[in-house]
Amino acid sequence: MRAELQRDTRHWLIATACLTVAPHTLWLPSWLSALCAILLGATLWQAARARRALPRMLLLFIALAAAAAIKLHFGHFFGKDPGIALLAALLCLKLLESRSSRDARAVILLAFFLQLGLFLNDQTLAIAALALCGTLAATVTLQSLHLGAQPVRVRLRSGAMLLAQALPLMVVLFIFFPRIPGPLWGLPADAHSGLSGLSDTMAPGSISELILSEAIAFRAAFDGPLPPPEERYWRGPVLSEFDGRSWREARFSTAAQPPYVAAGPAYRYRLTLEPHNRHWLLALDYTDQAPPGSRYASDYKLLSTRPLRERIRIDLQARPQTRPGAQEDAAVLAAARRLPSTGNPRARALAAQFAAPGATPAEILQRTLEHFRDARYVYTLNPPLAAADSVDDFLFDSRAGFCEHFSSAFVFTLRAAGLAARVVTGYQGGELNPVDGVLVVRQSHAHAWAEVWLPGEGWRRVDPTALAAPARISTGLAEALPAGTVLPLLMRAEFSWLRQIRQRWEAASNHWNQWVLGYDRERQHELLQRFGIGDTGWQRLALLMSAGIALLVVALLAWAYARPRRGDALDRAWAALCAKGAGRGHRRQAWEGPLDYGRRLAGACPAQAQEVHAIATEYARLRYRPPADGDAVRALAQRIRRLKLQ
Amino acid sequence: MPHQRAQQLLEAASRIILGKEHELRLALTCAVAGGHLLIEDVPGVGKTTLAHVIARLIGLHYQRIQFTSDLLPADILGVSVFDRDNSAFRFHPGPVFAQLILADEINRATPKTQSALLEAMEEQQVTADGQTFTLPAPFFVIATQNPTTQIGTFPLPESQLDRFLMRIRLGYPAPAAERALLMGEDRRELLQRSAAVITPQDLVDLQRDARQVQVAERLADYVHRLLAATRQSPAFSAGLSPRAGLALLAAARAWALIDGRDHVLPEDVQAVFEAVAGHRLHLAADGRNASSQHLRTTLEAVALPG
């Protein structure tokens, strides 16, 4: 078919291309995004001014140049990124040369394909919504190729109807399609780059950088009450080795059984971790009954047997009041007392004061705590740059720092006084999303605290930051910082409405993550079992899927055939009244005219007789006294909707 | 308001002819549509009275022609008589030159006489000795006929039946109406005492207004489907002709006008359908006219949207 494109179809086509390419610009190289924008602009100009198409040779040249540039940029044509880049460029070029409906169809197919391509990069709810808009636009465009001019609203509605008809099929495929392990969309290579989170070393400034990120680290959904804020310590790497500037993890062993006896009240929760490419599971202290696929480290953190390269979901149980480490290994304690031989002399001198002869470890700890409480250290997000002796600098000169300074100085002082102590990093707190009751823990909740070993008691958690800024633990970061600190937008109190929107959005995202992206074999099995389908082997699933699809097709066909022929808005309004009447047991006979039926229905419903009669008369007038005026038709339809027959 | 006058006329007529509102209304519809009416029934049910009432209440110039087997065309149309004074033939108009003609027992006359009247009805004029005489306006013929099974009748052929817009049956009155009839005063006296409710000019105006009643595309579509249904139905030997379709619409327009509307509804078509189609449809089984039951079934087979 070489039919010329309608003006209106051309506009739809351009809109579809814009909607399709726009989200891709998040990942496309910027020069390519600019090229696409220029090409789309040129198409728009050409359509608006009814200019002739550009010469084919020029288009060919641009295509070749773009392909060459893509090859230069990525180094190859293989894989997702160059592939999508090439398709985006081709889509824009094809649009520019589109004249016939055949060209338009090619553009629409490309657009559909690129909508799918979006999910290779990102599978969030927002991208899904954008892809849906793009798909709707493409469907409407495809329709406009075959149907004449129609108002936009009618177009969108029929496009949406078409998509909605595909919905049951989509649901059946989604539920029954056999799942393979691994993420649904992400390619394996994606998980290795660009993920932020804790690291296994801590130098001054490493956490305060992280803390400005509002990205979600994990979510925890508790069965029952939440632990109090002062027990919400999510354990990450435990840092025992200090080289005078940065802290590192010491060697640890792993075991299938916990190295402590869990005690105290238990909290059950489901942890959904965002990928961070490391092994640690950031469980709430102290885990009891680790699930399969995880192991206990000797420093009490919970580890996954594989690095977390995709979002995972595990069910855990914590007993925060456990006192671990009463019988600690001598090597571990030795490592927890070791300090570099030189550096930070003033801190060592201070520690020597605390460790006066005859002082018990508990007394030393008490004195150190009193010092941290009384010295009025300032908690700040922007500590001054540390000098070579970072601990001395914090304790005596700048007297201001962040949790990493506090914990580092605290542990250093205790070690200098002869106690075994170590830095623990992880997350503290979390914010409860009131929408779905899930505790959301962000990168901004990253924290560092200390653990001290006391003979006879074991490891005791001490949070020196809490001594200087108690609000940090009980209410959160924003409260704890001195007034005037520039905070990220969403942490500020005056943007609470913004926070509410974000909470809703995150709750929705969480459902999306849990039920759409996280619908894996396990969930599939869980769901199907609820419907009494125990065997979820792929043959069984394939059978169920085919049966489901067959049933759907039959149902759709039956619906299409059984559906009475629908007319215009006026017919639909009248049909609505007839349906209401039929609901009261007064079905309109097929041949019954409006006035006759109105009279009969009015006789049957005396309370609404007048209104029914008026409606029937109005319908008869609108239907049989042309031309019908659209407002009157709408008013009548509304009147019929409001009518309640008794 | 023309339709209010029509209503007044109907009310006045109902006081004289008891319990026949629907038939009276059909008869008036027929007059407003500019057609002619055939009343078929056994003697004595009020056919003649109905014609009288209409003539009286509209104030029409009324002529009654009793059809007999020896009636000749000239007895209806008139004759040319030689005028000695002018030495020329002069046409003496027959009883057909009236505004309302009651052709009583039309099927008792010979076909030749029948067709003379029917031609005059169709042409609205009479031609005699090369001269054409126009019939007065309004011109409305009410013919009565006895059921064709009676002895001594010449049944009207189908093509002649088609000239009547409607055929109605009066039937016996309802019990209550009949009791009132027996108890009340003489109908003829009542008739003599009643005055015209509307003028002949009013009838002409009504006829003009009826032609302007709107027919929506949807309604034309409905009429078309109704016609198609009679053509497809195995019950009838032949379906309704396009002329019958036009007749149906004209009657429906007049009915709608009398109802006070300027547009035709399916109900209007349904109301006049039996009267308009009954004498035009013949049963495939025995060639007799379609019964009400058959017509009702046909109506119910054609659905309206909604």
mmCIF file with all atom_site columns, N, CA and C in Angstrom, chain A residues 163-198:
data_model
loop_
_atom_site.group_PDB
_atom_site.id
_atom_site.type_symbol
_atom_site.label_atom_id
_atom_site.label_alt_id
_atom_site.label_comp_id
_atom_site.label_asym_id
_atom_site.label_entity_id
_atom_site.label_seq_id
_atom_site.pdbx_PDB_ins_code
_atom_site.Cartn_x
_atom_site.Cartn_y
_atom_site.Cartn_z
_atom_site.occupancy
_atom_site.B_iso_or_equiv
_atom_site.pdbx_formal_charge
_atom_site.auth_seq_id
_atom_site.auth_comp_id
_atom_site.auth_asym_id
_atom_site.auth_atom_id
_atom_site.pdbx_PDB_model_num
ATOM 1   N N  . LEU A 1 163 ? -5.364 -2.447  24.215 1.00 0.00 ? 163 LEU A N  1
ATOM 2   C CA . LEU A 1 163 ? -4.336 -2.920  25.140 1.00 0.00 ? 163 LEU A CA 1
ATOM 3   C C  . LEU A 1 163 ? -4.969 -3.689  26.296 1.00 0.00 ? 163 LEU A C  1
ATOM 4   N N  . ALA A 1 164 ? -6.118 -3.175  26.762 1.00 0.00 ? 164 ALA A N  1
ATOM 5   C CA . ALA A 1 164 ? -6.777 -3.823  27.897 1.00 0.00 ? 164 ALA A CA 1
ATOM 6   C C  . ALA A 1 164 ? -7.201 -5.246  27.535 1.00 0.00 ? 164 ALA A C  1
ATOM 7   N N  . GLN A 1 165 ? -7.534 -5.429  26.259 1.00 0.00 ? 165 GLN A N  1
ATOM 8   C CA . GLN A 1 165 ? -7.946 -6.771  25.849 1.00 0.00 ? 165 GLN A CA 1
ATOM 9   C C  . GLN A 1 165 ? -6.786 -7.758  25.923 1.00 0.00 ? 165 GLN A C  1
ATOM 10  N N  . ALA A 1 166 ? -5.563 -7.210  25.820 1.00 0.00 ? 166 ALA A N  1
ATOM 11  C CA . ALA A 1 166 ? -4.390 -8.091  25.900 1.00 0.00 ? 166 ALA A CA 1
ATOM 12  C C  . ALA A 1 166 ? -4.040 -8.413  27.350 1.00 0.00 ? 166 ALA A C  1
ATOM 13  N N  . LEU A 1 167 ? -4.654 -7.648  28.271 1.00 0.00 ? 167 LEU A N  1
ATOM 14  C CA . LEU A 1 167 ? -4.273 -7.763  29.673 1.00 0.00 ? 167 LEU A CA 1
ATOM 15  C C  . LEU A 1 167 ? -4.453 -9.178  30.248 1.00 0.00 ? 167 LEU A C  1
ATOM 16  N N  . PRO A 1 168 ? -5.636 -9.820  30.040 1.00 0.00 ? 168 PRO A N  1
ATOM 17  C CA . PRO A 1 168 ? -5.800 -11.161 30.622 1.00 0.00 ? 168 PRO A CA 1
ATOM 18  C C  . PRO A 1 168 ? -4.732 -12.139 30.115 1.00 0.00 ? 168 PRO A C  1
ATOM 19  N N  . LEU A 1 169 ? -4.410 -12.014 28.834 1.00 0.00 ? 169 LEU A N  1
ATOM 20  C CA . LEU A 1 169 ? -3.399 -12.898 28.251 1.00 0.00 ? 169 LEU A CA 1
ATOM 21  C C  . LEU A 1 169 ? -2.055 -12.655 28.937 1.00 0.00 ? 169 LEU A C  1
ATOM 22  N N  . MET A 1 170 ? -1.777 -11.372 29.158 1.00 0.00 ? 170 MET A N  1
ATOM 23  C CA . MET A 1 170 ? -0.516 -11.006 29.796 1.00 0.00 ? 170 MET A CA 1
ATOM 24  C C  . MET A 1 170 ? -0.450 -11.606 31.200 1.00 0.00 ? 170 MET A C  1
ATOM 25  N N  . VAL A 1 171 ? -1.553 -11.514 31.907 1.00 0.00 ? 171 VAL A N  1
ATOM 26  C CA . VAL A 1 171 ? -1.567 -12.019 33.283 1.00 0.00 ? 171 VAL A CA 1
ATOM 27  C C  . VAL A 1 171 ? -1.336 -13.532 33.293 1.00 0.00 ? 171 VAL A C  1
ATOM 28  N N  . VAL A 1 172 ? -2.001 -14.232 32.373 1.00 0.00 ? 172 VAL A N  1
ATOM 29  C CA . VAL A 1 172 ? -1.828 -15.692 32.317 1.00 0.00 ? 172 VAL A CA 1
ATOM 30  C C  . VAL A 1 172 ? -0.374 -16.036 32.017 1.00 0.00 ? 172 VAL A C  1
ATOM 31  N N  . LEU A 1 173 ? 0.204  -15.348 31.041 1.00 0.00 ? 173 LEU A N  1
ATOM 32  C CA . LEU A 1 173 ? 1.596  -15.627 30.700 1.00 0.00 ? 173 LEU A CA 1
ATOM 33  C C  . LEU A 1 173 ? 2.506  -15.312 31.882 1.00 0.00 ? 173 LEU A C  1
ATOM 34  N N  . PHE A 1 174 ? 2.223  -14.186 32.542 1.00 0.00 ? 174 PHE A N  1
ATOM 35  C CA . PHE A 1 174 ? 3.078  -13.780 33.653 1.00 0.00 ? 174 PHE A CA 1
ATOM 36  C C  . PHE A 1 174 ? 3.040  -14.814 34.774 1.00 0.00 ? 174 PHE A C  1
ATOM 37  N N  . ILE A 1 175 ? 1.833  -15.293 35.067 1.00 0.00 ? 175 ILE A N  1
ATOM 38  C CA . ILE A 1 175 ? 1.704  -16.208 36.206 1.00 0.00 ? 175 ILE A CA 1
ATOM 39  C C  . ILE A 1 175 ? 2.286  -17.583 35.896 1.00 0.00 ? 175 ILE A C  1
ATOM 40  N N  . PHE A 1 176 ? 2.024  -18.061 34.675 1.00 0.00 ? 176 PHE A N  1
ATOM 41  C CA . PHE A 1 176 ? 2.356  -19.461 34.416 1.00 0.00 ? 176 PHE A CA 1
ATOM 42  C C  . PHE A 1 176 ? 3.666  -19.685 33.677 1.00 0.00 ? 176 PHE A C  1
ATOM 43  N N  . PHE A 1 177 ? 4.198  -18.644 33.029 1.00 0.00 ? 177 PHE A N  1
ATOM 44  C CA . PHE A 1 177 ? 5.392  -18.908 32.226 1.00 0.00 ? 177 PHE A CA 1
ATOM 45  C C  . PHE A 1 177 ? 6.497  -19.435 33.121 1.00 0.00 ? 177 PHE A C  1
ATOM 46  N N  . PRO A 1 178 ? 7.095  -20.581 32.774 1.00 0.00 ? 178 PRO A N  1
ATOM 47  C CA . PRO A 1 178 ? 8.122  -21.140 33.659 1.00 0.00 ? 178 PRO A CA 1
ATOM 48  C C  . PRO A 1 178 ? 9.276  -20.157 33.845 1.00 0.00 ? 178 PRO A C  1
ATOM 49  N N  . ARG A 1 179 ? 9.676  -19.958 35.105 1.00 0.00 ? 179 ARG A N  1
ATOM 50  C CA . ARG A 1 179 ? 10.733 -19.000 35.411 1.00 0.00 ? 179 ARG A CA 1
ATOM 51  C C  . ARG A 1 179 ? 12.085 -19.695 35.416 1.00 0.00 ? 179 ARG A C  1
ATOM 52  N N  . ILE A 1 180 ? 13.077 -18.977 34.918 1.00 0.00 ? 180 ILE A N  1
ATOM 53  C CA . ILE A 1 180 ? 14.436 -19.478 35.069 1.00 0.00 ? 180 ILE A CA 1
ATOM 54  C C  . ILE A 1 180 ? 15.090 -18.651 36.151 1.00 0.00 ? 180 ILE A C  1
ATOM 55  N N  . PRO A 1 181 ? 16.043 -19.249 36.917 1.00 0.00 ? 181 PRO A N  1
ATOM 56  C CA . PRO A 1 181 ? 16.660 -18.467 37.981 1.00 0.00 ? 181 PRO A CA 1
ATOM 57  C C  . PRO A 1 181 ? 17.387 -17.261 37.386 1.00 0.00 ? 181 PRO A C  1
ATOM 58  N N  . GLY A 1 182 ? 17.473 -16.210 38.156 1.00 0.00 ? 182 GLY A N  1
ATOM 59  C CA . GLY A 1 182 ? 18.165 -15.018 37.675 1.00 0.00 ? 182 GLY A CA 1
ATOM 60  C C  . GLY A 1 182 ? 17.169 -13.928 37.416 1.00 0.00 ? 182 GLY A C  1
ATOM 61  N N  . PRO A 1 183 ? 17.675 -12.723 37.246 1.00 0.00 ? 183 PRO A N  1
ATOM 62  C CA . PRO A 1 183 ? 16.755 -11.609 37.053 1.00 0.00 ? 183 PRO A CA 1
ATOM 63  C C  . PRO A 1 183 ? 16.028 -11.745 35.728 1.00 0.00 ? 183 PRO A C  1
ATOM 64  N N  . LEU A 1 184 ? 14.818 -11.169 35.675 1.00 0.00 ? 184 LEU A N  1
ATOM 65  C CA . LEU A 1 184 ? 13.987 -11.309 34.487 1.00 0.00 ? 184 LEU A CA 1
ATOM 66  C C  . LEU A 1 184 ? 14.586 -10.559 33.313 1.00 0.00 ? 184 LEU A C  1
ATOM 67  N N  . TRP A 1 185 ? 15.115 -9.388  33.562 1.00 0.00 ? 185 TRP A N  1
ATOM 68  C CA . TRP A 1 185 ? 15.546 -8.532  32.462 1.00 0.00 ? 185 TRP A CA 1
ATOM 69  C C  . TRP A 1 185 ? 17.034 -8.234  32.481 1.00 0.00 ? 185 TRP A C  1
ATOM 70  N N  . GLY A 1 186 ? 17.594 -7.970  33.701 1.00 0.00 ? 186 GLY A N  1
ATOM 71  C CA . GLY A 1 186 ? 18.963 -7.486  33.763 1.00 0.00 ? 186 GLY A CA 1
ATOM 72  C C  . GLY A 1 186 ? 19.911 -8.509  33.166 1.00 0.00 ? 186 GLY A C  1
ATOM 73  N N  . LEU A 1 187 ? 20.885 -8.018  32.425 1.00 0.00 ? 187 LEU A N  1
ATOM 74  C CA . LEU A 1 187 ? 21.882 -8.930  31.879 1.00 0.00 ? 187 LEU A CA 1
ATOM 75  C C  . LEU A 1 187 ? 22.937 -9.126  32.956 1.00 0.00 ? 187 LEU A C  1
ATOM 76  N N  . PRO A 1 188 ? 23.597 -10.257 32.982 1.00 0.00 ? 188 PRO A N  1
ATOM 77  C CA . PRO A 1 188 ? 24.532 -10.528 34.072 1.00 0.00 ? 188 PRO A CA 1
ATOM 78  C C  . PRO A 1 188 ? 25.590 -9.443  34.233 1.00 0.00 ? 188 PRO A C  1
ATOM 79  N N  . ALA A 1 189 ? 26.007 -8.864  33.139 1.00 0.00 ? 189 ALA A N  1
ATOM 80  C CA . ALA A 1 189 ? 27.092 -7.899  33.228 1.00 0.00 ? 189 ALA A CA 1
ATOM 81  C C  . ALA A 1 189 ? 26.664 -6.617  33.940 1.00 0.00 ? 189 ALA A C  1
ATOM 82  N N  . ASP A 1 190 ? 25.359 -6.352  33.946 1.00 0.00 ? 190 ASP A N  1
ATOM 83  C CA . ASP A 1 190 ? 24.904 -5.074  34.478 1.00 0.00 ? 190 ASP A CA 1
ATOM 84  C C  . ASP A 1 190 ? 25.181 -4.905  35.950 1.00 0.00 ? 190 ASP A C  1
ATOM 85  N N  . ALA A 1 191 ? 25.147 -6.023  36.669 1.00 0.00 ? 191 ALA A N  1
ATOM 86  C CA . ALA A 1 191 ? 25.163 -5.929  38.115 1.00 0.00 ? 191 ALA A CA 1
ATOM 87  C C  . ALA A 1 191 ? 26.520 -5.522  38.662 1.00 0.00 ? 191 ALA A C  1
ATOM 88  N N  . HIS A 1 192 ? 27.532 -5.528  37.847 1.00 0.00 ? 192 HIS A N  1
ATOM 89  C CA . HIS A 1 192 ? 28.873 -5.336  38.391 1.00 0.00 ? 192 HIS A CA 1
ATOM 90  C C  . HIS A 1 192 ? 29.287 -3.892  38.497 1.00 0.00 ? 192 HIS A C  1
ATOM 91  N N  . SER A 1 193 ? 28.487 -3.019  37.948 1.00 0.00 ? 193 SER A N  1
ATOM 92  C CA . SER A 1 193 ? 28.990 -1.655  37.911 1.00 0.00 ? 193 SER A CA 1
ATOM 93  C C  . SER A 1 193 ? 27.996 -0.693  38.537 1.00 0.00 ? 193 SER A C  1
ATOM 94  N N  . GLY A 1 194 ? 28.544 0.386   39.047 1.00 0.00 ? 194 GLY A N  1
ATOM 95  C CA . GLY A 1 194 ? 27.727 1.531   39.432 1.00 0.00 ? 194 GLY A CA 1
ATOM 96  C C  . GLY A 1 194 ? 26.811 1.284   40.610 1.00 0.00 ? 194 GLY A C  1
ATOM 97  N N  . LEU A 1 195 ? 27.165 0.371   41.494 1.00 0.00 ? 195 LEU A N  1
ATOM 98  C CA . LEU A 1 195 ? 26.313 0.176   42.665 1.00 0.00 ? 195 LEU A CA 1
ATOM 99  C C  . LEU A 1 195 ? 27.012 0.792   43.865 1.00 0.00 ? 195 LEU A C  1
ATOM 100 N N  . SER A 1 196 ? 26.236 1.516   44.654 1.00 0.00 ? 196 SER A N  1
ATOM 101 C CA . SER A 1 196 ? 26.854 2.158   45.805 1.00 0.00 ? 196 SER A CA 1
ATOM 102 C C  . SER A 1 196 ? 26.454 1.395   47.054 1.00 0.00 ? 196 SER A C  1
ATOM 103 N N  . GLY A 1 197 ? 27.207 1.614   48.097 1.00 0.00 ? 197 GLY A N  1
ATOM 104 C CA . GLY A 1 197 ? 26.893 0.953   49.349 1.00 0.00 ? 197 GLY A CA 1
ATOM 105 C C  . GLY A 1 197 ? 28.110 1.019   50.248 1.00 0.00 ? 197 GLY A C  1
ATOM 106 N N  . LEU A 1 198 ? 28.035 0.250   51.302 1.00 0.00 ? 198 LEU A N  1
ATOM 107 C CA . LEU A 1 198 ? 29.155 0.235   52.241 1.00 0.00 ? 198 LEU A CA 1
ATOM 108 C C  . LEU A 1 198 ? 30.359 -0.402  51.577 1.00 0.00 ? 198 LEU A C  1
#
